[in-house]
XYZ file of C-alpha atoms in Angstrom:
165
model
C 130.689 96.611 103.730
C 134.195 95.506 102.965
C 136.794 97.907 101.718
C 139.686 96.818 99.536
C 143.113 97.633 100.941
C 145.237 99.486 98.416
C 148.971 99.864 98.073
C 150.530 102.623 100.158
C 153.283 103.465 97.660
C 154.465 102.558 94.173
C 156.930 99.969 95.460
C 154.108 98.129 97.263
C 151.920 98.287 94.151
C 154.657 96.820 91.952
C 155.299 94.074 94.517
C 151.580 93.220 94.514
C 151.272 93.100 90.740
C 154.445 90.939 90.548
C 152.922 88.545 93.078
C 149.706 88.267 91.046
C 151.590 87.838 87.784
C 153.926 85.154 89.108
C 150.978 83.359 90.719
C 149.260 83.096 87.352
C 152.491 81.930 85.707
C 152.962 79.345 88.445
C 149.484 77.928 87.909
C 150.215 77.361 84.217
C 153.616 75.838 84.984
C 152.228 73.512 87.670
C 149.318 72.320 85.536
C 151.569 71.766 82.518
C 153.985 69.840 84.753
C 151.080 67.780 86.055
C 149.977 67.037 82.483
C 153.477 65.806 81.609
C 153.786 63.795 84.840
C 150.387 62.153 84.604
C 150.794 61.002 81.017
C 152.387 57.577 81.157
C 154.906 58.500 78.491
C 155.812 61.687 76.697
C 153.532 62.035 73.701
C 154.506 62.494 70.110
C 154.410 65.634 68.036
C 151.832 65.181 65.318
C 149.541 67.313 63.258
C 146.416 65.348 62.445
C 144.274 68.319 61.384
C 141.856 67.835 64.241
C 139.776 70.941 65.040
C 141.608 71.580 68.322
C 144.902 71.908 66.445
C 143.449 74.991 64.762
C 141.248 76.322 67.556
C 143.870 76.520 70.319
C 146.575 78.430 68.384
C 143.926 80.781 66.980
C 142.593 81.242 70.519
C 146.063 82.218 71.713
C 146.360 84.788 68.937
C 142.856 86.017 69.770
C 143.726 86.269 73.467
C 146.745 88.438 72.675
C 144.741 90.717 70.381
C 141.793 90.903 72.781
C 144.082 91.678 75.713
C 145.799 94.521 73.886
C 142.490 95.894 72.611
C 140.838 95.849 76.046
C 143.922 97.399 77.643
C 143.876 100.315 75.225
C 140.107 100.655 75.503
C 140.079 100.758 79.293
C 143.178 102.923 79.764
C 142.114 105.432 77.092
C 138.539 105.692 78.352
C 136.910 109.140 78.369
C 136.492 109.026 82.151
C 140.159 109.521 82.970
C 141.091 108.672 86.558
C 142.266 111.642 88.566
C 144.679 110.133 91.063
C 147.723 107.950 90.522
C 146.154 105.265 92.712
C 143.118 105.129 90.399
C 145.376 104.946 87.337
C 147.383 102.132 88.881
C 144.170 100.307 89.783
C 143.042 100.492 86.165
C 146.453 99.322 84.985
C 146.295 96.363 87.360
C 142.836 95.445 86.066
C 143.910 95.608 82.433
C 147.106 93.701 83.152
C 145.163 90.909 84.850
C 142.778 90.745 81.877
C 145.713 90.438 79.460
C 147.511 87.702 81.360
C 144.374 85.782 82.355
C 143.304 85.376 78.735
C 146.736 84.036 77.756
C 146.845 81.804 80.826
C 143.386 80.429 80.047
C 144.454 79.356 76.573
C 147.665 77.871 78.014
C 145.725 75.864 80.586
C 143.314 74.671 77.907
C 146.256 73.620 75.716
C 147.818 71.695 78.632
C 144.461 70.037 79.322
C 144.181 69.080 75.668
C 147.683 67.564 75.852
C 146.510 65.594 78.870
C 143.647 64.111 76.860
C 145.355 63.662 73.461
C 149.024 63.127 74.407
C 149.988 65.318 71.420
C 153.072 67.447 72.126
C 151.735 70.158 69.817
C 149.392 71.283 72.602
C 152.165 71.257 75.180
C 154.178 73.511 72.853
C 151.248 75.932 72.737
C 151.153 75.914 76.548
C 154.912 76.608 76.520
C 154.366 79.477 74.105
C 151.720 80.885 76.454
C 154.293 80.689 79.277
C 156.865 82.543 77.168
C 154.270 85.226 76.428
C 153.525 85.550 80.145
C 157.237 85.947 80.841
C 157.387 88.708 78.248
C 154.420 90.440 79.914
C 156.016 90.640 83.381
C 155.225 94.166 84.562
C 157.970 96.655 85.311
C 158.059 100.224 86.496
C 158.918 101.345 82.960
C 156.056 99.383 81.387
C 153.603 100.842 83.883
C 154.937 104.340 83.296
C 154.488 103.978 79.525
C 150.966 102.544 79.847
C 149.417 105.278 81.974
C 149.493 109.020 81.427
C 151.412 110.689 84.207
C 151.010 114.166 85.591
C 154.026 115.951 87.090
C 152.722 114.979 90.548
C 152.545 111.332 89.475
C 156.113 111.391 88.175
C 157.323 112.184 91.689
C 156.144 108.715 92.764
C 157.974 107.052 89.868
C 161.209 108.835 90.750
C 160.741 107.963 94.432
C 158.810 104.645 94.701
C 158.941 104.772 98.508
C 156.848 107.997 98.655
C 153.397 107.399 100.123
C 150.356 107.958 97.948
C 148.176 110.939 98.759
C 144.733 110.004 100.032
């Protein structure tokens, strides 16, 4: 039996979720950079009405909508978590779902650029990166996303305070 190590205080939790978020952003940036580097020349921007030119932007819109829907569904579930640590765990799960769906579409767009050399797909990957930058978690965003009890608010005012077991 393995047990997952959890954050000891809010500051450690935020540091962990930053690390995960920036890791996902880095993977999209590195793969997009690889796609640009490996193409012999920078492609051209064209709209040829191929199916992928419709599917990928619609997928990005769908990923944003799906991410928001799942976040609200999971965080507003009837089985409300009791402790702040459980609430933060749910927030981390929903945040990873939101950014992973956007990252997946961005990676697919960069891969499509790699195969078609059409800058349109690289622009979609860039848009996915901008969306990921806008989704960077902060203490305020976390506080707005989860419902806090007066005991939970103590941790947000003092991020160094250890979580109760």
